[in-house]
Coordinates of C-alpha atoms in Angstrom, one line a residue:
Chain A
X1 CA 175.3 9.1 90.8
X2 CA 174.9 11.8 93.5
X3 CA 178.2 12.9 92.0
X4 CA 177.6 12.8 88.6
X5 CA 174.7 14.8 88.8
X6 CA 176.0 17.6 91.5
X7 CA 178.5 18.3 88.6
X8 CA 176.1 18.5 85.8
X9 CA 174.2 21.3 87.9
X10 CA 175.2 24.6 86.7
X11 CA 174.5 23.5 83.0
X12 CA 170.9 22.0 83.9
X13 CA 170.6 25.2 85.4
X14 CA 171.0 27.3 82.8
X15 CA 169.0 25.2 80.6
X16 CA 166.2 25.7 82.8
X17 CA 167.2 29.6 82.0
X18 CA 167.3 29.4 78.8
X19 CA 164.5 27.2 78.3
X20 CA 162.1 30.6 79.9
X21 CA 164.3 33.0 77.6
X22 CA 162.9 31.0 74.7
X23 CA 159.1 31.0 75.8
X24 CA 159.5 34.8 76.0
X25 CA 160.8 34.7 72.4
X26 CA 158.5 31.9 71.5
X27 CA 155.4 32.9 72.5
X28 CA 155.6 37.0 70.1
X29 CA 157.0 34.5 67.6
X30 CA 153.7 32.4 67.9
X31 CA 151.4 35.7 66.7
X32 CA 153.1 36.3 64.7
X33 CA 155.0 39.5 66.2
X34 CA 158.6 40.0 64.9
X35 CA 160.4 41.3 68.7
X36 CA 163.9 40.3 69.7
X37 CA 163.1 42.3 73.1
X38 CA 163.4 39.6 75.2
X39 CA 167.5 39.8 76.1
X40 CA 166.1 43.7 77.5
X41 CA 163.1 42.2 79.4
X42 CA 165.4 39.6 80.7
X43 CA 167.9 42.6 81.7
X44 CA 165.5 44.5 83.7
X45 CA 164.2 41.3 85.4
X46 CA 167.7 41.3 86.7
X47 CA 168.3 44.7 87.2
X48 CA 164.9 44.8 89.1
X49 CA 165.4 41.7 91.0
X50 CA 169.2 42.3 91.9
X51 CA 168.2 46.1 93.6
X52 CA 165.4 45.3 95.5
X53 CA 167.6 42.4 97.3
X54 CA 170.6 44.5 97.7
X55 CA 169.3 48.2 97.9
X56 CA 166.3 47.8 100.0
X57 CA 167.1 44.4 101.3
X58 CA 163.6 43.1 100.7
X59 CA 163.3 39.3 100.5
X60 CA 163.5 37.6 97.2
X61 CA 160.1 36.7 96.3
X62 CA 159.1 40.1 96.2
X63 CA 161.8 41.0 93.5
X64 CA 160.4 38.0 91.4
X65 CA 156.9 39.3 91.4
X66 CA 158.1 43.6 90.4
X67 CA 160.8 41.4 87.6
X68 CA 157.7 39.9 86.2
X69 CA 155.5 42.9 86.7
X70 CA 157.9 45.4 85.6
X71 CA 158.5 42.9 82.5
X72 CA 155.1 43.2 81.5
X73 CA 154.3 46.7 81.6
X74 CA 157.6 47.4 79.8
X75 CA 156.1 45.3 77.2
X76 CA 152.5 46.7 77.1
X77 CA 154.8 50.5 77.1
X78 CA 156.7 49.3 73.5
X79 CA 153.9 47.6 72.2
X80 CA 151.7 50.0 72.1
X81 CA 154.1 52.1 69.4
X82 CA 155.2 49.1 67.7
X83 CA 151.5 48.5 66.8
X84 CA 151.7 49.7 62.9
X85 CA 154.8 47.7 62.3
X86 CA 155.5 44.2 60.7
X87 CA 158.1 41.9 60.2
X88 CA 162.0 43.7 59.7
X89 CA 161.2 46.8 61.1
X90 CA 159.1 45.4 64.2
X91 CA 162.5 43.6 64.6
X92 CA 164.5 46.6 64.1
X93 CA 162.7 48.6 66.6
X94 CA 162.9 46.0 69.7
X95 CA 166.4 45.7 69.1
X96 CA 166.5 49.1 69.4
X97 CA 165.4 48.5 72.8
X98 CA 167.9 46.2 73.6
X99 CA 170.3 48.9 73.1
X100 CA 168.5 51.6 74.9
X101 CA 168.4 49.3 77.8
X102 CA 172.0 48.7 77.7
X103 CA 172.8 52.1 77.4
X104 CA 171.0 52.5 80.4
X105 CA 172.0 49.3 82.9
X106 CA 176.1 50.4 81.5
X107 CA 175.8 54.1 82.4
X108 CA 173.0 54.7 85.0
X109 CA 176.2 53.8 87.2
X110 CA 174.3 55.1 90.9
X111 CA 171.4 52.7 90.0
X112 CA 173.2 49.9 88.8
X113 CA 177.0 50.1 89.0
X114 CA 177.4 50.5 85.7
X115 CA 180.2 47.6 83.6
X116 CA 180.9 46.6 87.0
X117 CA 177.3 44.9 87.2
X118 CA 175.8 44.3 90.6
X119 CA 177.8 41.2 92.5
X120 CA 177.2 40.0 95.8
X121 CA 173.5 39.5 95.1
X122 CA 172.6 36.1 97.4
X123 CA 171.6 32.8 95.8
X124 CA 168.1 32.0 97.0
X125 CA 167.2 30.0 94.0
X126 CA 168.7 26.8 93.1
X127 CA 167.4 24.6 90.3
X128 CA 164.5 23.5 92.3
X129 CA 163.1 26.9 92.0
X130 CA 163.7 27.2 88.2
X131 CA 162.4 24.1 87.7
X132 CA 159.4 25.2 89.2
X133 CA 159.5 28.0 87.6
X134 CA 159.1 26.2 83.7
X135 CA 156.7 23.8 84.9
X136 CA 154.6 27.2 85.6
X137 CA 155.7 28.8 82.0
X138 CA 155.5 25.0 80.1
X139 CA 151.4 25.2 81.4
X140 CA 151.0 28.6 80.6
X141 CA 152.2 28.2 78.1
X142 CA 150.0 24.9 77.1
X143 CA 147.1 26.5 78.5
X144 CA 147.2 29.7 76.0
X145 CA 148.6 27.8 73.4
X146 CA 145.1 25.6 73.7
X147 CA 142.8 28.8 74.3
X148 CA 140.9 31.9 71.8
X149 CA 143.6 33.6 72.7
X150 CA 146.4 30.6 71.3
X151 CA 143.9 30.2 67.9
X152 CA 144.1 33.8 67.6
X153 CA 147.9 34.0 67.8
X154 CA 147.8 30.9 65.3
X155 CA 145.7 32.4 62.6
X156 CA 147.0 36.2 62.8
X157 CA 151.0 34.6 61.7
X158 CA 150.2 32.5 59.4
X159 CA 147.7 35.2 57.1
X160 CA 146.4 38.3 59.0
X161 CA 143.9 38.9 55.8
X162 CA 142.1 35.7 57.3
X163 CA 142.5 37.1 60.8
X164 CA 140.9 40.6 60.6
X165 CA 137.9 38.9 58.4
X166 CA 137.5 36.5 61.3
X167 CA 136.7 38.9 63.5
X168 CA 140.8 38.8 64.8
X169 CA 141.7 41.9 66.3
X170 CA 145.7 42.2 66.0
X171 CA 146.5 44.8 67.9
X172 CA 145.3 43.3 71.1
X173 CA 146.8 39.9 70.5
X174 CA 150.0 41.6 69.5
X175 CA 149.9 43.8 72.7
X176 CA 149.1 40.3 75.2
X177 CA 152.1 38.5 73.3
X178 CA 154.6 41.5 74.0
X179 CA 153.5 41.5 77.5
X180 CA 153.2 37.8 77.6
X181 CA 157.1 38.1 76.7
X182 CA 157.9 40.7 78.9
X183 CA 156.4 39.1 81.7
X184 CA 158.7 35.8 81.5
X185 CA 161.6 37.1 80.4
X186 CA 161.2 39.5 83.7
X187 CA 160.2 36.4 85.8
X188 CA 163.8 34.3 83.9
X189 CA 165.8 37.8 84.8
X190 CA 165.1 37.8 88.5
X191 CA 166.2 34.0 88.6
X192 CA 169.1 34.3 86.9
X193 CA 170.2 37.2 89.3
X194 CA 168.6 35.0 92.1
X195 CA 170.9 31.7 90.5
X196 CA 174.5 33.5 89.6
X197 CA 175.1 36.1 93.1
X198 CA 176.3 38.3 90.1
X199 CA 175.1 40.1 86.4
X200 CA 176.7 42.8 83.8
X201 CA 175.0 44.4 81.5
X202 CA 176.8 42.6 78.8
X203 CA 174.8 39.0 79.6
X204 CA 171.8 40.7 78.3
X205 CA 173.1 42.2 75.2
X206 CA 173.5 41.5 71.3
X207 CA 175.2 37.4 72.0
X208 CA 171.4 37.2 73.8
X209 CA 169.0 37.7 71.4
X210 CA 171.3 36.0 68.7
X211 CA 171.3 33.0 71.2
X212 CA 167.4 33.1 72.1
X213 CA 166.1 33.3 68.6
X214 CA 168.1 30.5 67.0
X215 CA 166.7 28.7 70.1
X216 CA 163.2 28.8 69.1
X217 CA 163.7 28.9 65.0
X218 CA 166.1 25.4 66.1
X219 CA 163.3 24.1 68.6
X220 CA 160.2 25.4 66.7
X221 CA 157.5 27.8 66.7
X222 CA 154.1 26.5 66.9
X223 CA 153.9 23.8 69.7
X224 CA 155.1 24.5 73.1
X225 CA 158.2 21.9 72.8
X226 CA 159.3 24.1 70.5
X227 CA 161.4 26.1 72.9
X228 CA 162.1 23.2 75.5
X229 CA 164.0 21.2 72.4
X230 CA 165.6 24.4 71.3
X231 CA 166.4 25.7 74.4
X232 CA 168.4 22.0 75.8
X233 CA 170.2 21.5 72.1
X234 CA 171.7 24.8 72.1
X235 CA 173.0 24.9 76.1
X236 CA 174.6 20.8 75.5
X237 CA 175.8 21.4 72.3
X238 CA 178.6 23.7 73.5
X239 CA 179.4 20.9 76.0
X240 CA 179.5 17.8 73.4
X241 CA 181.5 20.6 70.7
X242 CA 184.0 20.9 73.6
X243 CA 186.9 18.9 71.8
X244 CA 187.0 21.3 68.5
X245 CA 187.9 23.4 71.3
X246 CA 188.4 27.1 69.1
X247 CA 186.3 26.0 66.3
X248 CA 183.5 25.3 68.3
X249 CA 181.2 28.2 67.2
X250 CA 181.9 27.8 63.8
X251 CA 180.8 24.1 63.7
X252 CA 177.9 25.1 66.0
X253 CA 177.0 27.8 63.9
X254 CA 177.3 25.8 60.4
X255 CA 175.1 23.2 62.1
X256 CA 172.5 25.4 62.9
X257 CA 172.5 26.8 59.4
X258 CA 171.7 23.0 58.4
X259 CA 169.0 22.4 60.4
X260 CA 167.8 25.4 59.1
X261 CA 168.0 24.4 55.6
X262 CA 166.8 21.1 56.3
X263 CA 164.0 21.4 58.7
X264 CA 163.1 24.8 58.7
X265 CA 160.0 23.8 61.1
X266 CA 162.0 23.0 63.6
X267 CA 162.9 19.9 65.5
X268 CA 160.2 19.8 67.6
X269 CA 157.8 20.8 65.2
X270 CA 158.8 19.2 62.0
X271 CA 158.7 15.8 64.2
X272 CA 155.3 16.3 65.5
X273 CA 154.3 17.0 61.9
X274 CA 155.6 13.7 60.6
X275 CA 154.1 11.7 64.2
X276 CA 150.5 13.2 63.0
X277 CA 150.8 12.4 59.0
X278 CA 152.3 8.6 59.6
X279 CA 148.5 8.0 62.5
X280 CA 146.5 9.6 59.9
X281 CA 148.4 7.4 57.0
X282 CA 147.7 4.3 60.0
X283 CA 143.9 5.3 59.9
X284 CA 142.9 5.8 56.4
X285 CA 144.6 2.2 55.8
X286 CA 142.8 0.6 58.6
X287 CA 139.4 2.1 57.3
X288 CA 140.4 1.0 53.7
X289 CA 140.4 -2.3 55.0
X290 CA 138.1 -3.2 57.0
X291 CA 135.6 -1.0 53.6
X292 CA 137.6 -4.2 51.7
X293 CA 136.4 -6.7 54.4
Chain B
X1 CA 117.9 40.5 58.7
X2 CA 120.1 42.9 57.4
X3 CA 120.7 43.9 53.7
X4 CA 123.8 45.7 52.1
X5 CA 123.6 48.5 50.1
X6 CA 126.2 50.0 48.5
X7 CA 126.2 53.8 47.0
X8 CA 128.4 55.6 43.9
X9 CA 131.3 53.2 45.7
X10 CA 134.0 54.0 43.9
X11 CA 138.0 53.2 43.9
X12 CA 141.2 54.5 42.4
X13 CA 144.5 52.9 42.2
X14 CA 147.1 55.8 42.0
X15 CA 144.6 57.8 39.9
X16 CA 143.0 54.8 37.7
X17 CA 139.4 54.3 38.3
X18 CA 139.3 50.5 39.4
X19 CA 135.3 50.2 41.1
X20 CA 133.8 53.7 39.0
X21 CA 130.9 54.5 40.8
X22 CA 128.8 51.5 41.9
X23 CA 124.9 50.5 42.5
X24 CA 124.2 47.9 44.2
X25 CA 121.7 46.2 46.7
X26 CA 121.5 42.5 48.6
X27 CA 118.7 41.8 50.5
X28 CA 118.7 39.5 53.3
X29 CA 117.4 36.0 52.7
X30 CA 118.5 36.3 48.4
X31 CA 121.3 35.7 46.7
X32 CA 123.1 38.1 44.4
X33 CA 125.1 37.6 42.0
X34 CA 128.2 40.3 41.0
X35 CA 129.6 39.1 37.5
X36 CA 132.0 40.3 34.5
X37 CA 134.8 39.3 32.9
X38 CA 138.9 39.5 34.4
X39 CA 139.8 43.0 35.7
X40 CA 136.1 44.2 36.0
X41 CA 136.4 44.8 39.9
X42 CA 135.1 42.8 41.7
X43 CA 137.2 41.3 44.1
X44 CA 138.2 45.0 44.5
X45 CA 134.6 45.8 45.5
X46 CA 134.8 42.7 47.8
X47 CA 137.6 44.3 49.4
X48 CA 136.2 47.4 49.9
X49 CA 132.6 45.9 51.8
X50 CA 135.0 44.2 53.9
X51 CA 137.5 46.6 55.0
X52 CA 140.6 45.6 53.2
X53 CA 140.5 48.6 50.8
X54 CA 139.8 52.0 51.7
X55 CA 136.8 54.0 49.9
X56 CA 137.5 56.9 47.4
X57 CA 134.0 57.8 47.0
X58 CA 131.4 56.4 48.1
X59 CA 129.1 55.2 50.8
X60 CA 128.4 51.1 52.4
X61 CA 125.5 50.4 54.4
X62 CA 124.7 47.4 55.7
X63 CA 121.5 47.6 57.2
X64 CA 120.7 51.0 58.9
X65 CA 124.3 51.5 59.9
X66 CA 126.4 53.0 57.4
X67 CA 129.5 51.0 57.5
X68 CA 132.2 52.7 55.1
X69 CA 134.4 53.2 57.6
X70 CA 134.6 50.6 59.2
X71 CA 137.7 48.6 59.8
X72 CA 138.1 45.0 58.7
X73 CA 137.0 43.1 62.3
X74 CA 134.6 45.9 63.3
X75 CA 132.8 44.8 59.8
X76 CA 133.8 40.6 60.7
X77 CA 132.6 41.0 64.0
X78 CA 128.9 42.6 62.9
X79 CA 128.1 39.7 60.6
X80 CA 130.5 40.1 57.2
X81 CA 131.7 36.7 56.3
X82 CA 133.9 35.8 52.7
X83 CA 135.3 33.8 51.0
X84 CA 138.9 34.3 49.4
X85 CA 139.2 33.9 45.7
X86 CA 143.1 32.2 45.7
X87 CA 142.0 29.5 49.2
X88 CA 143.3 31.1 52.6
X89 CA 143.9 28.3 55.0
X90 CA 145.7 27.9 57.3
X91 CA 147.8 24.7 55.6
X92 CA 149.5 23.4 58.6
X93 CA 146.7 23.4 61.1
X94 CA 143.9 21.1 60.5
X95 CA 140.7 20.9 59.3
X96 CA 139.2 21.1 62.2
X97 CA 140.8 23.6 63.9
X98 CA 140.6 25.9 60.3
X99 CA 136.7 25.6 60.4
X100 CA 137.1 26.2 64.7
X101 CA 138.8 29.8 63.9
X102 CA 135.8 30.5 62.4
X103 CA 133.7 30.8 65.4
X104 CA 136.4 33.8 66.9
X105 CA 133.5 36.8 66.8
X106 CA 130.7 34.0 69.1
X107 CA 133.7 33.7 71.7
X108 CA 132.5 34.1 75.3
X109 CA 135.6 33.8 77.4
X110 CA 136.8 36.4 79.1
X111 CA 141.5 37.0 78.1
X112 CA 141.5 36.0 82.0
X113 CA 139.8 32.8 81.9
X114 CA 142.2 32.0 78.2
X115 CA 145.4 33.3 79.6
X116 CA 144.9 30.5 83.0
X117 CA 143.7 27.9 81.1
X118 CA 140.4 28.0 83.5
X119 CA 137.7 25.1 82.9
X120 CA 135.5 27.1 80.7
X121 CA 138.1 28.4 78.1
X122 CA 138.6 24.8 78.0
X123 CA 134.9 24.2 77.7
X124 CA 134.6 27.0 74.9
X125 CA 137.0 24.9 73.1
X126 CA 135.2 21.7 73.4
X127 CA 131.5 23.3 72.3
X128 CA 133.6 24.7 69.2
X129 CA 135.0 21.5 68.4
X130 CA 131.5 20.4 68.5
X131 CA 129.9 22.5 66.2
X132 CA 132.9 22.7 64.3
X133 CA 132.0 19.0 63.5
X134 CA 128.6 19.0 63.1
X135 CA 129.2 21.3 59.9
X136 CA 132.0 19.1 59.1
X137 CA 129.1 16.7 58.4
X138 CA 126.7 18.9 56.5
X139 CA 129.9 19.0 54.2
X140 CA 130.7 15.1 54.0
X141 CA 134.0 16.0 55.5
X142 CA 133.7 14.1 58.9
X143 CA 136.8 11.4 57.9
X144 CA 139.4 14.2 57.5
X145 CA 139.0 16.9 60.3
X146 CA 142.2 15.8 61.8
X147 CA 143.7 16.0 58.4
X148 CA 146.4 19.0 57.6
X149 CA 144.0 21.5 55.7
X150 CA 147.3 22.0 53.3
X151 CA 147.6 18.7 52.4
X152 CA 144.0 18.5 50.8
X153 CA 142.6 18.4 46.9
X154 CA 141.5 22.8 45.7
X155 CA 137.7 20.9 46.7
X156 CA 137.9 20.6 49.9
X157 CA 139.9 23.0 50.8
X158 CA 137.5 25.5 49.2
X159 CA 134.7 23.6 51.7
X160 CA 136.7 24.1 54.4
X161 CA 136.5 28.1 53.4
X162 CA 133.3 27.8 53.5
X163 CA 132.9 26.0 57.0
X164 CA 135.0 28.7 58.6
X165 CA 132.8 31.7 56.5
X166 CA 129.7 29.6 58.3
X167 CA 131.1 29.4 61.2
X168 CA 130.9 33.0 61.8
X169 CA 127.1 32.7 61.5
X170 CA 127.3 35.7 59.1
X171 CA 124.4 38.1 58.1
X172 CA 125.9 38.9 54.8
X173 CA 128.4 36.5 53.2
X174 CA 130.3 37.3 50.1
X175 CA 131.4 34.4 48.5
X176 CA 134.3 35.2 46.4
X177 CA 134.5 32.9 42.9
X178 CA 133.7 30.0 45.0
X179 CA 133.6 27.2 42.6
X180 CA 136.1 28.2 40.3
X181 CA 138.1 24.8 39.4
X182 CA 135.2 22.9 40.7
X183 CA 132.8 20.1 38.1
X184 CA 129.5 20.4 37.8
X185 CA 128.9 18.1 40.3
X186 CA 130.5 19.3 42.7
X187 CA 129.3 22.7 41.8
X188 CA 125.6 21.5 42.1
X189 CA 126.2 20.1 46.0
X190 CA 127.8 23.7 46.7
X191 CA 124.3 25.5 45.1
X192 CA 122.7 23.5 47.5
X193 CA 124.7 25.0 50.7
X194 CA 124.0 28.3 49.2
X195 CA 120.4 28.1 48.4
X196 CA 119.7 26.5 52.3
X197 CA 122.5 29.9 53.7
X198 CA 119.7 32.4 52.0
X199 CA 116.4 30.6 53.3
X200 CA 117.7 31.1 56.5
X201 CA 117.9 35.0 55.8
X202 CA 121.3 35.5 55.0
X203 CA 122.4 38.0 52.2
X204 CA 124.9 36.3 49.9
X205 CA 126.7 38.4 47.3
X206 CA 128.1 36.2 44.6
X207 CA 131.2 37.0 42.6
X208 CA 131.4 34.3 39.9
X209 CA 132.7 33.7 36.3
X210 CA 130.9 30.8 36.0
X211 CA 127.9 32.1 33.7
X212 CA 125.6 29.2 33.9
X213 CA 126.4 28.9 37.3
X214 CA 124.8 32.5 38.7
X215 CA 122.3 32.4 35.8
X216 CA 121.0 29.1 37.9
X217 CA 121.0 30.7 41.2
X218 CA 120.7 34.3 41.9
X219 CA 117.6 36.0 41.8
X220 CA 119.2 39.0 40.9
X221 CA 122.2 39.7 39.1
X222 CA 124.6 42.7 38.6
X223 CA 127.3 42.8 35.7
X224 CA 130.8 44.8 36.0
X225 CA 132.7 45.8 32.8
X226 CA 136.2 47.9 33.8
X227 CA 135.2 49.0 37.0
X228 CA 131.1 50.3 35.8
X229 CA 127.8 49.0 36.1
X230 CA 127.1 47.8 32.4
X231 CA 123.2 45.8 33.2
X232 CA 121.0 44.4 35.8
X233 CA 117.8 42.4 36.7
X234 CA 117.0 39.1 36.9
X235 CA 119.2 36.2 35.2
X236 CA 117.6 35.7 31.7
X237 CA 117.5 39.8 31.1
X238 CA 120.8 40.0 31.8
X239 CA 121.5 36.9 29.7
X240 CA 119.7 38.6 26.8
X241 CA 121.6 42.1 27.5
X242 CA 123.9 42.8 24.4
X243 CA 126.2 44.9 26.7
X244 CA 126.7 41.8 28.8
X245 CA 126.9 39.5 25.3
X246 CA 130.0 42.0 24.1
X247 CA 131.8 42.3 27.3
X248 CA 132.0 38.5 27.6
X249 CA 132.5 37.9 24.3
X250 CA 134.1 40.6 22.5
X251 CA 132.6 42.6 20.2

């Protein structure tokens, strides 16, 4: 039993790291912001954390705090010029941010060590550390989701005209979403640095951006279960599809396409919706029975 | 107690005047009607008052303030609420959640408490849900509180919009064709609610198509045709006005 668990530890850790990234993507999508900036924020967090430990010899927790703070700050800096953009324009502008961060990590060799990346980062974060981080972020997402901010996010995402007519400030809430997205991805990047011994610029490129977006779209964008379910599925799926060998990515892509066509609201939100409908139907039929009896 | 005053209000779309210099007053505690045939510019007027459309010419005054340049969020914050002609609800959210959204301008919990899920944020949520349930009771929809709004009938969805607007506890309420598609008895039950709201000192501007409904409810009626005011006065006077009859029935 223990050995089974042991051999899958890296997979669990990857699933937890992906869950954090998915939360970073989820929080912007929930607020109706089509940001693809998660990969950039995560790269910033990873490099800040790695440099703090390897170059300055500071303890790892300082690296984590700084990664979160700088991630949040970059999120805030991005939110201001992007406040007027919507939809596909937001996507393009944040995609540009990912490119900018990628080219900085590749070319600012003195600080980032260029394409070679930063190696021999002491491993200070394991499965337990990642679990604690996911638990904390999940708590925050649940708290924010059921607060005034979560309610405002939902209205803005569904209909901005209604939101402003109710006095909800779109600029303020988009700003909050960007800051949260930056902070969560910064944390994810830092933990990845301290968990995987080395980081390279290309880990935080187009590939990550696509897979993180896929996790939230597949899992669901409203309930906090969405990013968790999506991250677990897209982490485990490649392992399950090992038998297909070189067709693995084709099968994975086809499954993703099918799920988006048949479950456009995502796995978690669809299941939760179905469960609620059934409960309401049961309640109404029970009420009818008491009326007739 | 604030009144809405429009002075020489105009809006062009690509050079074409949709609303061409109208003057209107909606006093507090009264239901003022704005009627006119399709395409007369009624919804354009509402969108200018609520800040969704920029004004080409003229002024909008609310109480003692000139709010011509204010944006939609600011106007909602000072107590201007509206319903939409084409119903706009969050269809996946429950009835209760839709109504609670209307309380946004009265929320007092700080961003920090909301971010950290502090007890004050949770208390506020429960308090708002209780207040929303009181509204649901007034509209006879308590049993539907946990239903997704999108799955309900047209009449119910109209009521949810109304409750959301009332949750704002507005000083000015703009109703954009609130009884469109309702039968007479449904419309009558809403009329009673509107009278009660007005009695509390709210200024109501009722935009309608249904002449009978407007005539029975309004103290003062403005008639709009092709972006211009063609008549105003008491329901009786307006109903007899030959220009109004011509605009509605054609020459």
